[in-house]
mmCIF file of C-alpha atoms in Angstrom:
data_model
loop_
_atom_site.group_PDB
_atom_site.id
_atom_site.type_symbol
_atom_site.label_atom_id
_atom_site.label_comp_id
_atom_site.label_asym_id
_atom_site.label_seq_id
_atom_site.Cartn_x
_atom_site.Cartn_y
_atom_site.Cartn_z
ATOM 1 C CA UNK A 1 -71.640 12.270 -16.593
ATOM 2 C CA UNK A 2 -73.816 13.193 -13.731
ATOM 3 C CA UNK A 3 -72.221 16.056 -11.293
ATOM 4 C CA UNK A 4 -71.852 14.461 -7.852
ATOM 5 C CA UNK A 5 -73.333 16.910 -5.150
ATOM 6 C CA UNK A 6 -72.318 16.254 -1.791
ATOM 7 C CA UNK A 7 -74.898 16.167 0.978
ATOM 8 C CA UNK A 8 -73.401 18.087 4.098
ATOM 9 C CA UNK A 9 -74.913 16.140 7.123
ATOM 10 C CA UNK A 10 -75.829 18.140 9.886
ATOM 11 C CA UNK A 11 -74.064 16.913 13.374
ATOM 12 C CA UNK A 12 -76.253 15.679 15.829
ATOM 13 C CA UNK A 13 -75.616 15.402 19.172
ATOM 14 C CA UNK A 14 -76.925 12.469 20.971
ATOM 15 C CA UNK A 15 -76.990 11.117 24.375
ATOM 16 C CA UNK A 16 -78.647 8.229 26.616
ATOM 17 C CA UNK A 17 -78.669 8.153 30.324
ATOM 18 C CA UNK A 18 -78.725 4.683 32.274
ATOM 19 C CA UNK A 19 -82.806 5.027 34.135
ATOM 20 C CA UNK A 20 -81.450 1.496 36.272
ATOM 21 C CA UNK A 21 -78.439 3.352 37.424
ATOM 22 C CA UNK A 22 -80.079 6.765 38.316
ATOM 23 C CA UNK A 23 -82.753 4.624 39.994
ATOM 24 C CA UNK A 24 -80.752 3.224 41.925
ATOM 25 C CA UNK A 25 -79.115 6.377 43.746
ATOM 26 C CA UNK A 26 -82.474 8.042 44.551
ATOM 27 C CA UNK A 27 -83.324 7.478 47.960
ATOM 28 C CA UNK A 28 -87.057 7.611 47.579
ATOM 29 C CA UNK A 29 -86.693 4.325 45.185
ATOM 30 C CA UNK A 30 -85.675 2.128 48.037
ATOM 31 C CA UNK A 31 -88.649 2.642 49.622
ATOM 32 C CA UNK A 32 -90.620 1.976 46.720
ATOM 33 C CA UNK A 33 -88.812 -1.331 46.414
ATOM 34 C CA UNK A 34 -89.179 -2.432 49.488
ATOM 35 C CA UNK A 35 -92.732 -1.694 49.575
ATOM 36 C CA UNK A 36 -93.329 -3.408 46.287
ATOM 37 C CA UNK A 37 -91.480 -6.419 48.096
ATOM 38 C CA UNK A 38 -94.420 -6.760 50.672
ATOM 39 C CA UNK A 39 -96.823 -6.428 48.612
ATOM 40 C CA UNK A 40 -95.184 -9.548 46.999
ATOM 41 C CA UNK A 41 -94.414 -11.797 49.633
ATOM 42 C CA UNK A 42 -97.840 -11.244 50.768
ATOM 43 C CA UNK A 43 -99.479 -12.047 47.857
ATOM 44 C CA UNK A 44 -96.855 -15.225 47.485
ATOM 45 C CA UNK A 45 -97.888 -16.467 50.851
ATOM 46 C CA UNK A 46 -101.793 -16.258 49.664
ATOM 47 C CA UNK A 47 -100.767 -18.502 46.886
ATOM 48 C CA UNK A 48 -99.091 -20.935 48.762
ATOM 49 C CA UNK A 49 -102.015 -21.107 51.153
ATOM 50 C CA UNK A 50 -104.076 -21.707 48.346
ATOM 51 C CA UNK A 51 -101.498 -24.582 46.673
ATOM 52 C CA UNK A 52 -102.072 -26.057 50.618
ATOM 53 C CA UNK A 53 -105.904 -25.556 50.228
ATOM 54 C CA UNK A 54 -105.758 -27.499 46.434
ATOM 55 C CA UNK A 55 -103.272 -29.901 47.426
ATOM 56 C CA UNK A 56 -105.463 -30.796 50.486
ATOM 57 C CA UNK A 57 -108.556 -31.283 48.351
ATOM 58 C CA UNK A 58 -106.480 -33.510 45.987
ATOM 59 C CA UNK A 59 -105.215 -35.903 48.874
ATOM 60 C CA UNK A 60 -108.461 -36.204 50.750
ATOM 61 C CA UNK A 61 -110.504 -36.594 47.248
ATOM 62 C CA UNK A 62 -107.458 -39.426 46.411
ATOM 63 C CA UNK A 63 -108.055 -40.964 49.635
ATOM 64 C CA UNK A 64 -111.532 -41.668 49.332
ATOM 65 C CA UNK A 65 -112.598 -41.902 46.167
ATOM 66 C CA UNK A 66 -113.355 -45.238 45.703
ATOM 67 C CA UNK A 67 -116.044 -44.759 48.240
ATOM 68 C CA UNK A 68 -117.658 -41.639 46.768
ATOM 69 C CA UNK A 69 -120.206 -42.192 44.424
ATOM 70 C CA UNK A 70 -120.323 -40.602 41.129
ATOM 71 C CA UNK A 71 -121.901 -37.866 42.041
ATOM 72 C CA UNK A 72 -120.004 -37.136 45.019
ATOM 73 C CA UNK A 73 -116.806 -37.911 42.714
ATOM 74 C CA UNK A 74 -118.096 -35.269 40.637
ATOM 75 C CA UNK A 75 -119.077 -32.850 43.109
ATOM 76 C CA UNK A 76 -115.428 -33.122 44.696
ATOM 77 C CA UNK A 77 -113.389 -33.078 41.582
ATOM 78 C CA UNK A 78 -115.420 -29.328 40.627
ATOM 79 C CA UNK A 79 -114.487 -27.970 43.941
ATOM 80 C CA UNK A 80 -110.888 -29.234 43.218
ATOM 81 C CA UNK A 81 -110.891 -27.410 40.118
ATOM 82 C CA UNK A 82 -112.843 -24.778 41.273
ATOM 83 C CA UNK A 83 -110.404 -23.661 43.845
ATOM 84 C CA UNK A 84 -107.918 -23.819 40.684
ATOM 85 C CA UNK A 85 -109.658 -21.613 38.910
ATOM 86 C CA UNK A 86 -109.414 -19.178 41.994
ATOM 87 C CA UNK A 87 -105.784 -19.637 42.272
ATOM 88 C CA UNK A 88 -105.305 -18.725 38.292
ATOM 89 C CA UNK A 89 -107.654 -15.900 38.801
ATOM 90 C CA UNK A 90 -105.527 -14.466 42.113
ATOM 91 C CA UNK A 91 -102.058 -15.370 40.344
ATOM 92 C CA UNK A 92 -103.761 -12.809 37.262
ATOM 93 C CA UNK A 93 -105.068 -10.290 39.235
ATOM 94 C CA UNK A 94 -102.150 -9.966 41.438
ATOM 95 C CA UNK A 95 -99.304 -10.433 38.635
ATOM 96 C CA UNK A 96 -100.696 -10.621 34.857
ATOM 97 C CA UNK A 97 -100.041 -8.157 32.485
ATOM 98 C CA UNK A 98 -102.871 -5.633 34.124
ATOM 99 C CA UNK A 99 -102.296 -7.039 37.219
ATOM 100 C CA UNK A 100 -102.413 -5.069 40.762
ATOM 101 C CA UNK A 101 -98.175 -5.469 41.041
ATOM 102 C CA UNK A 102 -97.643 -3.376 37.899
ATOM 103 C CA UNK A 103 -100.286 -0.963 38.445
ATOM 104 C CA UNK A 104 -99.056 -0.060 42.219
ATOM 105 C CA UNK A 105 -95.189 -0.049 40.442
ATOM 106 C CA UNK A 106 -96.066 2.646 37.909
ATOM 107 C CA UNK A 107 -97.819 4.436 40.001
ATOM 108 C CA UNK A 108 -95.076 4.787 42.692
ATOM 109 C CA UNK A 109 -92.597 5.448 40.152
ATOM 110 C CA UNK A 110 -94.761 7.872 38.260
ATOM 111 C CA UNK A 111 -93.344 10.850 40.511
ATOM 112 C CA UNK A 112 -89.619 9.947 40.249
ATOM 113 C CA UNK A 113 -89.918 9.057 36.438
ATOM 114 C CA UNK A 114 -91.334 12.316 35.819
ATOM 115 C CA UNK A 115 -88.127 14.013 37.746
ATOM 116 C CA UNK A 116 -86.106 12.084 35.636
ATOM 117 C CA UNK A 117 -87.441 13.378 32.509
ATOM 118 C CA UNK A 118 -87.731 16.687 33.404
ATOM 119 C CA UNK A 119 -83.912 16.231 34.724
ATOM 120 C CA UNK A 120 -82.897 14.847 31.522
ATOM 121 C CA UNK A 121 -85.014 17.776 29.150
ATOM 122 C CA UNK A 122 -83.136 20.537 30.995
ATOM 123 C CA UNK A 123 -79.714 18.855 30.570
ATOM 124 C CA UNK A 124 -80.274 18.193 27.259
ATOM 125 C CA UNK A 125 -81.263 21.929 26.524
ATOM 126 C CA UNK A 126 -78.175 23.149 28.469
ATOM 127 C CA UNK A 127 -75.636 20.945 26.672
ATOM 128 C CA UNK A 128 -77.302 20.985 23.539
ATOM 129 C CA UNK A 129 -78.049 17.534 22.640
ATOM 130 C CA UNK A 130 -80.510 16.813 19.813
ATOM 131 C CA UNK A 131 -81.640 13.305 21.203
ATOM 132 C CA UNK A 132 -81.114 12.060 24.577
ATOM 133 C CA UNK A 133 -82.464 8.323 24.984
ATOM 134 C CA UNK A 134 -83.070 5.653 28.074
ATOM 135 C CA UNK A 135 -80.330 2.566 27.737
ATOM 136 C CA UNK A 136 -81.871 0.667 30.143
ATOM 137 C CA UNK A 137 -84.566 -1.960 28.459
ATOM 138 C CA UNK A 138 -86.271 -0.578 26.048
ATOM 139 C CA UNK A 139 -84.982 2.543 24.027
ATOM 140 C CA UNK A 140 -87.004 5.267 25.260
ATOM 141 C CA UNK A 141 -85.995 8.867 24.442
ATOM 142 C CA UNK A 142 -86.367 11.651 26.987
ATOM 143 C CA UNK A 143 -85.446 14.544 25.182
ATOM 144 C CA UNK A 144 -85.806 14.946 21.004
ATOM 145 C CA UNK A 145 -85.244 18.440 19.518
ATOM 146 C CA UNK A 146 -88.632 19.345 17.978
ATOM 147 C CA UNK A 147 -86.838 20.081 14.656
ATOM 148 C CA UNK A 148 -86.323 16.364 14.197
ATOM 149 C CA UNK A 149 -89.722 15.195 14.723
ATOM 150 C CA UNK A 150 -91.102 13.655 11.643
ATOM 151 C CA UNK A 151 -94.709 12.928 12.452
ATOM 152 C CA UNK A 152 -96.210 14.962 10.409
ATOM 153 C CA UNK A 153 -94.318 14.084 7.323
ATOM 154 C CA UNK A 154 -95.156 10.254 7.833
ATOM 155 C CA UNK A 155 -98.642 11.116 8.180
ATOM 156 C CA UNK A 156 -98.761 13.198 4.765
ATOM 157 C CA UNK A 157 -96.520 9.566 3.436
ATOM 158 C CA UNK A 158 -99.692 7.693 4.444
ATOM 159 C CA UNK A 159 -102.027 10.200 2.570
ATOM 160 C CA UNK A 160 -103.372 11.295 5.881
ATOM 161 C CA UNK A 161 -103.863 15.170 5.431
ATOM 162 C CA UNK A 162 -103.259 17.363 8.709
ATOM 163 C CA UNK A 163 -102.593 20.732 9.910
ATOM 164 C CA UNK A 164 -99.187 20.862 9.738
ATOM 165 C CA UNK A 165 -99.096 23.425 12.451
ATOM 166 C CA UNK A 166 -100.215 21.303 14.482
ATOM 167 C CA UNK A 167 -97.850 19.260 16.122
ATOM 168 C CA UNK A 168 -97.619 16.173 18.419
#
């Protein structure tokens, strides 16, 4: 019969913080929203001048197309889809993925995220904590104790050789 060793595990301590919450009792961050929300509105009411603009173009081309002839037809219905294009390219640049609203937004918050972190590293160094993750959307942690950190030790797992003094 096998001897059974027990495995002491080693407590952890662990916190999160709420980014939303803390967000939303720093003064500076009002600011930043409200800017943020002109930016938006003005870029809305670009849009809906260009919906106008398209809309426009689609009535008058509706109106008289049965005296246009082909060409002309043709000629109106690119500039109608044209002018889509330009909307769809506005609509991106303003609010796609790398769009001009989520640039400006990380780059106001960049100063007050950075605060954050730093807040949450010192508290978690005073109190001891091993891990201290964000709750709000997606789990991001703001404090690990570098003893945990297990890069290294996946890398050598994937038969990638490194300095293992050398860490991340």
């Amino acid at each position: 019969m096998p001897a059974f060793h027990p495995v002491q595990a080693q407590n952890q301590k662990i916190g999160f913080l709420d980014s939303d919450f803390i967000l939303s009792k720093i003064p500076e961050y009002e600011g930043i929203e409200q800017r943020l929300r002109q930016l938006t509105e003005t870029w809305r009411n670009e849009i809906t001048e260009l919906d106008r603009e398209i809309e426009q173009l689609q009535q008058d081309f509706e109106a008289r197309e049965i005296l246009f002839t082909p060409e002309v037809r043709r000629e109106r219905q690119q500039e109608i889809d044209s002018k889509k294009r330009e909307r769809e390219r506005f609509v991106n640049q303003r609010f796609g993925p790398e769009g001009d609203y989520l640039r400006q937004q990380r780059e106001l918050l960049r100063p007050i995220q950075r605060q954050i972190a730093e807040a949450a590293s010192r508290v978690a160094e005073r109190d001891g904590f091993d891990f201290v993750f964000d709750r709000s959307g997606d789990y991001v942690f703001f404090y690990t104790r570098p003893q945990w950190d297990v890069s290294i030790d996946v890398l050598l797992e994937l038969g990638i050789q490194v300095d293992e003094d050398v860490r991340p």
